[in-house]
XYZ file of C-alpha atoms in Angstrom:
579
model
C 38.034 38.013 35.558
C 38.668 40.097 32.352
C 35.629 41.085 29.690
C 36.201 37.665 28.206
C 35.813 35.801 31.408
C 31.934 35.955 31.026
C 29.366 33.996 33.014
C 29.224 30.225 31.997
C 26.105 29.099 33.845
C 25.964 25.578 31.551
C 27.134 22.872 33.327
C 29.841 20.964 31.123
C 30.977 17.859 32.829
C 33.479 16.655 30.204
C 33.665 13.047 30.783
C 34.680 13.318 34.660
C 33.708 10.223 36.445
C 33.913 8.974 39.890
C 34.921 5.806 41.522
C 31.583 4.504 41.663
C 28.399 4.813 39.742
C 25.946 7.062 41.295
C 28.542 9.284 43.159
C 28.279 13.183 42.847
C 30.552 13.517 39.595
C 28.333 11.392 37.606
C 25.539 13.993 37.921
C 23.753 14.346 34.296
C 24.524 17.575 32.137
C 21.293 19.858 32.115
C 20.838 22.383 29.223
C 19.080 25.529 28.679
C 20.039 26.631 32.539
C 20.147 30.366 33.562
C 21.175 31.409 36.994
C 17.265 31.021 38.422
C 16.704 27.632 37.259
C 20.254 26.527 38.366
C 20.042 27.627 42.050
C 16.510 26.450 42.678
C 17.347 22.757 41.903
C 19.535 20.561 44.027
C 21.123 18.530 41.237
C 21.949 21.608 39.146
C 23.321 23.464 41.818
C 25.818 20.514 42.698
C 26.342 20.197 38.909
C 27.299 23.983 38.802
C 29.944 23.140 41.420
C 30.863 20.226 39.712
C 31.879 22.026 36.719
C 34.790 23.675 38.587
C 36.408 20.311 39.503
C 36.273 19.440 35.653
C 39.705 21.541 35.176
C 41.382 20.841 38.341
C 44.248 18.789 36.386
C 44.151 20.989 33.000
C 47.864 21.134 33.495
C 48.066 16.894 32.962
C 47.075 16.891 29.830
C 49.396 15.223 27.665
C 48.544 17.494 24.444
C 49.309 20.628 26.002
C 51.839 22.669 24.552
C 51.323 21.412 21.199
C 51.475 17.709 22.103
C 54.543 17.785 24.200
C 52.698 18.257 27.510
C 54.275 20.032 30.686
C 57.364 17.621 31.063
C 59.040 19.448 27.680
C 58.826 22.612 29.455
C 61.910 21.687 31.827
C 64.450 18.844 31.294
C 62.396 15.858 31.853
C 61.189 15.135 28.052
C 61.344 15.863 24.584
C 58.551 16.330 22.005
C 58.656 12.764 20.315
C 59.284 13.020 16.667
C 58.186 16.750 16.545
C 58.994 17.902 12.737
C 56.370 20.954 12.481
C 57.115 24.472 12.622
C 57.913 26.161 15.870
C 55.229 25.613 18.555
C 54.720 27.204 22.004
C 56.540 24.500 23.678
C 59.694 24.826 21.551
C 59.516 28.512 21.783
C 59.578 28.339 25.568
C 62.454 25.888 25.295
C 64.440 28.071 23.270
C 63.113 31.270 25.313
C 61.991 32.704 22.064
C 58.744 33.800 23.437
C 57.795 37.410 24.041
C 54.534 38.985 26.077
C 53.281 40.419 22.562
C 53.669 37.587 20.255
C 50.978 35.654 18.751
C 52.426 32.692 20.471
C 52.254 34.159 23.964
C 48.371 34.787 23.155
C 48.036 31.269 21.893
C 50.047 29.831 24.743
C 47.648 31.508 27.793
C 44.206 31.498 25.529
C 44.260 28.345 24.218
C 46.805 26.506 26.485
C 44.867 28.008 29.497
C 47.618 29.339 32.146
C 45.593 32.380 32.631
C 42.262 31.756 31.242
C 41.052 28.269 32.787
C 41.964 29.694 36.564
C 40.106 33.050 36.326
C 37.122 31.201 34.827
C 37.015 28.831 37.543
C 37.380 31.597 40.447
C 34.395 33.346 39.123
C 32.411 30.161 38.783
C 33.067 29.223 42.361
C 32.312 33.032 43.223
C 28.863 32.538 41.305
C 28.278 29.220 43.330
C 29.147 30.870 46.835
C 26.709 33.914 45.481
C 24.028 31.723 44.937
C 24.143 28.621 46.827
C 22.072 29.730 49.806
C 18.895 29.912 48.044
C 19.239 26.316 47.013
C 17.269 23.864 48.226
C 19.969 21.943 49.669
C 20.070 20.953 53.186
C 22.247 23.346 55.364
C 24.868 20.483 56.273
C 25.626 19.955 52.787
C 25.513 23.851 51.840
C 28.119 24.144 54.253
C 30.388 21.325 52.728
C 29.773 22.569 49.148
C 30.742 26.086 50.517
C 34.014 24.640 51.860
C 34.651 22.529 48.624
C 34.106 25.574 46.575
C 36.691 27.808 48.690
C 39.101 25.011 48.153
C 38.722 24.795 44.656
C 38.996 28.775 44.555
C 42.123 28.649 46.448
C 43.384 25.856 44.172
C 42.795 28.051 40.906
C 44.600 30.908 42.511
C 47.697 28.651 43.166
C 47.730 27.823 39.792
C 47.911 31.645 38.994
C 50.346 32.389 41.663
C 52.832 29.849 40.840
C 53.098 30.902 37.513
C 53.081 34.592 37.971
C 53.330 35.754 41.193
C 51.022 37.798 43.056
C 47.582 38.602 41.065
C 44.628 40.532 42.113
C 42.646 39.142 44.547
C 38.738 39.719 43.648
C 37.288 38.540 46.667
C 33.881 37.425 45.875
C 33.271 39.504 43.198
C 31.669 38.232 39.866
C 32.117 40.643 37.348
C 30.071 40.558 34.218
C 31.137 41.030 30.630
C 30.053 44.253 30.579
C 32.056 45.684 33.677
C 34.840 47.683 33.076
C 37.827 46.205 35.460
C 41.034 47.238 35.736
C 42.448 45.892 39.256
C 46.309 46.167 40.357
C 48.034 43.088 41.175
C 48.109 41.886 44.719
C 51.238 41.497 46.645
C 52.754 38.128 46.506
C 52.519 37.911 50.449
C 48.673 38.600 50.357
C 48.060 35.959 47.666
C 49.838 33.443 49.813
C 48.179 34.531 52.942
C 44.607 34.446 51.216
C 45.007 30.955 50.088
C 46.345 29.577 53.112
C 43.381 31.051 55.322
C 41.084 29.795 52.136
C 42.508 26.325 52.897
C 42.122 26.551 56.512
C 38.441 28.008 56.568
C 37.778 24.895 54.131
C 39.160 22.404 55.763
C 37.127 23.336 58.930
C 33.970 22.277 57.124
C 35.035 19.085 55.192
C 35.510 15.283 56.093
C 38.813 13.714 56.614
C 39.460 10.764 54.274
C 38.570 8.106 56.717
C 35.240 10.106 57.153
C 34.251 10.498 53.649
C 31.880 7.940 52.089
C 33.819 6.045 49.354
C 31.128 6.929 46.922
C 32.242 10.473 47.207
C 35.747 9.935 46.324
C 37.119 12.464 44.348
C 35.212 15.250 46.301
C 37.632 17.683 48.255
C 38.608 16.344 51.972
C 40.333 18.022 54.735
C 43.373 16.521 53.655
C 43.404 18.063 50.226
C 43.159 21.487 51.898
C 46.147 20.463 54.177
C 48.047 19.704 51.255
C 47.477 22.621 49.132
C 48.634 24.510 52.170
C 51.811 22.301 52.559
C 52.457 23.204 48.878
C 51.953 26.840 48.915
C 53.752 27.319 51.949
C 57.014 25.354 50.512
C 56.978 27.695 47.384
C 56.338 30.896 49.563
C 59.631 29.670 51.496
C 61.619 28.732 48.144
C 64.459 31.058 46.979
C 62.903 32.559 43.715
C 59.772 33.910 46.102
C 61.413 34.329 49.659
C 63.711 37.399 48.944
C 65.311 35.899 46.049
C 62.971 37.219 43.266
C 63.977 38.731 39.827
C 62.260 42.235 40.171
C 64.385 45.207 40.220
C 61.571 47.721 39.900
C 60.624 48.384 43.256
C 56.939 48.244 42.196
C 57.559 44.489 41.451
C 59.403 43.553 44.310
C 56.504 42.588 46.611
C 54.181 41.332 43.796
C 57.005 38.912 42.173
C 57.602 37.640 45.832
C 58.728 38.555 49.323
C 60.853 41.486 49.034
C 62.744 39.994 51.663
C 63.909 36.716 52.888
C 62.577 35.186 55.870
C 63.993 31.612 57.336
C 60.827 31.575 59.552
C 59.098 30.580 56.134
C 60.515 27.221 55.912
C 59.356 26.305 59.487
C 55.743 27.506 58.556
C 56.156 24.995 55.465
C 57.606 22.196 57.508
C 55.013 22.437 60.007
C 51.926 22.464 57.386
C 53.515 19.122 56.006
C 54.081 17.777 59.622
C 50.394 18.424 60.246
C 49.454 16.157 57.382
C 51.903 13.460 58.645
C 50.726 13.465 61.936
C 47.267 13.241 61.079
C 47.396 9.746 60.122
C 45.047 9.995 57.363
C 47.520 8.974 54.631
C 50.269 6.259 53.728
C 52.311 5.352 50.739
C 51.060 2.116 48.618
C 53.766 -0.150 49.290
C 54.314 -3.644 47.513
C 57.801 -5.006 47.121
C 56.669 -8.609 46.814
C 55.182 -8.391 43.281
C 58.122 -7.017 42.254
C 60.290 -4.201 43.861
C 58.845 -0.758 43.800
C 55.425 -2.073 42.534
C 53.339 0.109 45.126
C 55.333 2.863 43.515
C 53.977 1.906 40.193
C 50.319 0.626 41.174
C 49.319 3.550 42.987
C 48.860 5.398 39.679
C 46.311 2.908 38.391
C 44.398 2.710 41.295
C 41.408 5.290 41.828
C 40.698 4.758 45.421
C 43.616 4.699 47.562
C 44.858 6.659 50.650
C 48.079 8.184 49.195
C 46.293 10.588 46.934
C 45.049 13.833 49.144
C 43.554 15.284 45.817
C 43.154 14.092 42.126
C 41.389 14.894 39.154
C 38.767 12.302 38.438
C 39.049 10.620 35.101
C 36.165 8.204 33.218
C 37.987 4.879 32.383
C 40.488 5.861 29.611
C 43.507 5.435 27.721
C 44.616 8.941 27.256
C 48.285 8.458 28.478
C 48.831 5.478 26.841
C 47.754 6.717 23.343
C 49.830 9.956 23.797
C 52.837 8.522 25.421
C 53.360 4.976 24.692
C 55.585 3.813 22.072
C 53.706 3.136 18.482
C 53.953 -0.634 19.053
C 51.882 -0.343 22.022
C 49.307 1.826 20.619
C 51.034 4.996 21.289
C 50.565 7.776 19.178
C 54.117 9.030 19.064
C 52.826 12.632 19.315
C 53.499 13.378 23.018
C 56.964 13.345 25.115
C 59.547 10.837 25.922
C 61.919 10.945 28.905
C 65.467 12.663 28.470
C 68.573 11.108 29.361
C 68.935 13.616 32.155
C 66.372 12.503 33.683
C 67.193 8.741 33.235
C 70.627 9.433 34.767
C 69.062 11.076 37.896
C 67.727 7.704 38.858
C 70.322 5.885 41.192
C 71.096 2.591 41.745
C 69.065 -0.119 43.806
C 71.508 0.245 46.916
C 70.242 3.987 46.706
C 73.719 5.484 45.396
C 73.490 7.898 42.578
C 75.219 6.241 39.172
C 78.230 8.732 39.652
C 79.125 7.270 42.896
C 82.232 4.903 42.151
C 80.322 2.509 44.794
C 76.894 2.762 43.232
C 78.022 -0.189 40.817
C 76.728 1.197 37.699
C 78.295 -0.058 34.470
C 77.865 2.221 31.461
C 78.036 -0.828 29.301
C 75.073 -2.471 30.994
C 73.312 0.687 32.179
C 69.798 -0.202 32.936
C 70.818 -3.333 35.690
C 70.207 -2.808 39.184
C 68.749 0.485 38.884
C 66.311 2.140 41.575
C 63.367 0.309 41.022
C 61.412 3.705 40.308
C 63.611 3.705 36.964
C 61.933 0.635 35.490
C 58.302 1.499 36.881
C 58.799 4.832 35.434
C 60.528 4.490 32.082
C 60.384 2.240 29.086
C 63.899 1.253 28.153
C 65.597 -1.018 25.618
C 64.382 -4.428 26.778
C 61.657 -3.538 28.842
C 58.731 -5.815 28.711
C 55.348 -4.213 27.966
C 52.019 -5.737 26.967
C 51.951 -6.443 23.058
C 48.421 -6.672 21.853
C 49.259 -8.883 19.036
C 51.151 -11.291 20.822
C 48.826 -11.155 23.902
C 51.750 -11.222 26.001
C 54.604 -9.220 27.639
C 57.390 -8.639 24.940
C 60.136 -6.481 25.158
C 60.176 -3.015 23.318
C 63.156 -2.156 21.332
C 64.525 1.308 21.046
C 67.955 0.452 19.557
C 68.661 1.942 16.314
C 66.959 0.311 13.266
C 64.524 -1.436 15.425
C 61.119 -0.278 13.815
C 58.676 0.948 14.763
C 59.753 1.995 18.205
C 63.930 3.017 17.663
C 65.110 5.625 15.330
C 65.897 4.943 11.436
C 69.312 3.157 10.742
C 70.103 6.583 8.603
C 69.612 10.201 9.280
C 69.853 12.224 12.339
C 68.415 10.556 15.739
C 65.346 12.523 17.361
C 63.972 9.644 19.565
C 65.732 9.614 22.997
C 65.853 5.808 23.269
C 63.025 6.104 26.213
C 59.388 6.233 26.723
C 57.272 6.992 29.863
C 56.000 3.538 31.924
C 54.563 5.553 34.796
C 50.710 5.817 35.085
C 50.412 3.373 32.304
C 48.869 -0.179 32.155
C 51.588 -2.447 31.236
C 49.716 -5.765 31.089
C 46.721 -5.177 28.938
C 44.936 -3.118 26.370
C 42.294 -1.937 28.211
C 41.316 1.276 29.753
C 42.707 2.222 33.215
C 41.126 3.497 36.325
C 43.836 6.273 36.586
C 43.143 9.620 37.973
C 45.890 12.202 37.679
C 47.735 12.549 41.085
C 47.112 16.187 41.997
C 48.447 16.081 45.578
C 49.836 12.639 47.098
C 51.235 11.934 50.262
C 54.874 11.011 48.781
C 54.760 14.594 48.096
C 54.062 15.471 51.451
C 56.840 13.733 52.863
C 59.335 15.360 50.485
C 57.992 18.658 51.175
C 58.475 18.200 55.018
C 62.174 16.668 54.240
C 62.926 19.893 52.033
C 61.712 22.559 54.470
C 63.068 20.894 57.588
C 66.516 20.701 55.952
C 66.392 24.174 55.060
C 65.110 25.289 58.534
C 67.314 22.776 60.904
C 69.759 21.043 58.893
C 69.853 17.370 58.115
C 68.744 16.141 61.403
C 67.648 12.987 62.018
C 64.012 13.559 61.251
C 64.829 14.497 57.697
C 66.740 11.165 56.787
C 63.819 9.082 58.212
C 61.427 11.119 56.168
C 63.358 10.206 53.276
C 63.660 6.544 54.035
C 60.124 6.233 53.789
C 59.692 7.575 50.342
C 63.034 5.079 49.454
C 61.948 1.955 51.066
C 58.605 2.192 49.245
C 60.552 2.760 46.003
C 62.024 -0.694 46.610
C 65.679 0.869 47.234
C 67.809 -1.652 49.456
C 68.421 -0.830 53.103
C 72.142 -1.365 53.138
C 74.216 -2.383 56.125
C 73.269 0.899 57.938
C 69.304 0.815 56.847
C 69.842 4.205 55.342
C 68.421 3.362 52.062
C 71.488 4.690 50.368
C 71.434 8.208 52.320
C 75.153 8.782 53.552
C 75.637 10.018 57.302
C 76.763 13.357 58.097
C 76.336 14.987 54.913
C 75.932 18.840 55.099
C 72.706 20.943 54.748
C 73.812 21.821 51.013
C 74.523 18.055 50.147
C 71.125 17.121 51.491
C 69.592 19.780 49.784
C 70.861 18.295 46.277
C 69.605 14.842 47.608
C 66.294 15.999 48.231
C 66.165 17.879 44.837
C 67.011 14.753 43.013
C 64.583 12.702 45.209
C 61.595 15.032 43.970
C 63.082 14.582 40.695
C 62.624 10.994 40.386
C 59.585 10.256 42.683
C 57.327 13.033 41.154
C 58.592 12.909 37.594
C 55.780 13.110 35.079
C 53.596 14.554 37.700
C 53.977 18.722 36.708
C 56.683 19.285 39.615
C 60.053 19.315 37.592
C 58.985 22.491 35.678
C 57.947 24.410 39.127
C 60.306 22.993 41.253
C 63.489 24.351 39.255
C 61.911 27.687 38.986
C 60.997 28.082 42.942
C 64.615 26.836 43.466
C 66.051 29.230 41.100
C 68.296 26.824 39.363
C 66.340 26.500 35.702
C 69.278 28.847 34.365
C 71.521 25.738 34.947
C 69.087 22.756 34.541
C 67.149 24.164 31.765
C 70.089 25.730 29.666
C 71.243 22.423 28.150
C 71.315 20.165 25.418
C 68.918 17.472 25.876
C 70.085 14.027 25.651
C 69.337 10.852 24.426
C 70.762 7.176 24.404
C 72.205 5.886 20.779
C 71.883 2.029 21.279
C 73.468 -0.055 18.570
C 72.961 -3.677 18.233
C 75.764 -6.060 17.100
C 74.693 -9.703 17.118
C 73.102 -10.392 20.514
C 75.414 -7.401 21.725
C 74.471 -3.588 22.609
C 76.503 -0.786 22.548
C 75.197 2.550 24.246
C 76.329 5.965 23.228
C 75.076 9.201 25.014
C 73.960 11.748 22.197
C 72.727 15.133 21.618
C 69.076 15.500 20.921
C 67.737 19.096 21.221
C 69.007 22.208 22.626
C 66.865 23.577 25.441
C 67.087 26.998 26.745
C 66.339 29.338 29.569
C 66.116 33.004 30.484
C 65.751 34.521 33.604
C 62.603 36.166 32.460
C 61.036 32.908 32.647
C 60.773 32.114 36.026
C 57.514 33.989 35.885
C 55.509 33.856 32.902
C 54.280 36.829 30.844
C 50.968 38.197 31.766
C 49.497 38.639 28.089
C 49.680 42.051 26.492
C 46.015 41.542 25.467
C 45.251 41.362 29.320
C 47.395 44.395 30.257
C 45.774 46.463 27.611
C 42.398 46.204 28.865
C 43.689 46.468 32.733
C 46.458 48.827 32.546
C 46.947 48.051 36.343
C 48.260 44.820 35.828
C 51.979 45.506 35.981
C 53.895 43.215 33.677
C 56.338 40.515 35.233
C 60.126 41.346 34.770
C 61.977 40.702 31.493
C 59.006 40.913 29.744
């Protein structure tokens, strides 16, 4: 949007791949292009729009936040073996950033919270302005315009969830020489804009079943409905629904809605219900291969009907190289799960480990757990493919076990766990993994949350949660409630749903925003991050929960600061509260 967001016409595909050779995401990279040559050629016109697809999953980069990735911004994970000077992730975790510091400038300009969405909003506007003169058929132009409108809405959402209201620039395509000084739009206007763009785009796009498989990865009607569901859920949540942190009258309607309205929960519930009722999507279920295997396997299946929207990736080992333990080709540079996350996983009977009836044994803490635990996290004794043995071999994380456990002497900085979710576990080749930006399990959880907030824990809330838990491999129990207790209150159900999102959607870039929109980050993120010290004596193990790294949060961080460098260029951009 700013002067530094200049017209980028070169099409950079950056390794984007599709599910089949010859699909639209396999377009060749042109060079030496200008606006005229781009939009008078059909292939180049499509390639220009494809460039806006490249960044849709930029938050999933495991090397963001200087090697920690998004999980380290909440209580999901800590940076593995981080020994360098204070970096952006550490400063954020300690609450030490300021809007004018060089760290914030680096955070925004390099790590792209502000820059990447605005660049792509401009790209989509350039496309919408010029696609009409391309030689494409009118039918294809209509579809591509709809894709562009969704992508524009997607990038606006990336801004709104981080900053609150931002300037709505419509179809404007500013140049590097324009003097731009636009005020921030009200939060409600941004929500309405995103929702309306999703609805308009959906009308001109195919459903999942109508889309040819070779086009998988392009926007569908379901992606539009999914973004609408998420936007309305955020808008109904406490941080934005009248519970904002702004005291300044000029910011109250920018940081969120100034007053609460319970009907916003009704709109959020209906948006999720519309997707469920469409019948286009389903949970991938397989409790035969092993309990919860469908939950594990869906993340390794490029083509599946649980994903409403995914960031396409060429076959790769990005997550394996960054997140697996050293013995399994991991670099040890990214994040590892905290004990807090581990403890959030209940037991196979669906009860939390704090429930005396759950059967949890602190002296043998990994047995009979919610199958999502073993399918998401590598713990001491987990079996995982070892290339040197060409077999599934136990990973050791106890003290003194080299190279994956902590050293026998000195402070322990490794929590005793590694990520398993999204990683290929039985080989050393590349995965077909795509990043799950919106998937059906989230929609079910959106519906359960919004419905509980609006009507309380009615039967439909239970039934929706049961679908997620059944696929996870949790046992039905005598009452077939999959561990859900009958007759609980709305407040109790809220906690159940929040925890369900925490374990189901771990490592999917939800937790950092969920705790903010629920306005609980002051509790969840003001903690000492914990790990497990495991000591081996003979053939026996002892377990001790220990402190690993402090994590802090101050109220200002419910919304991120707009860089002072941007405000200096556009004084009408009011800064967020507390910065």
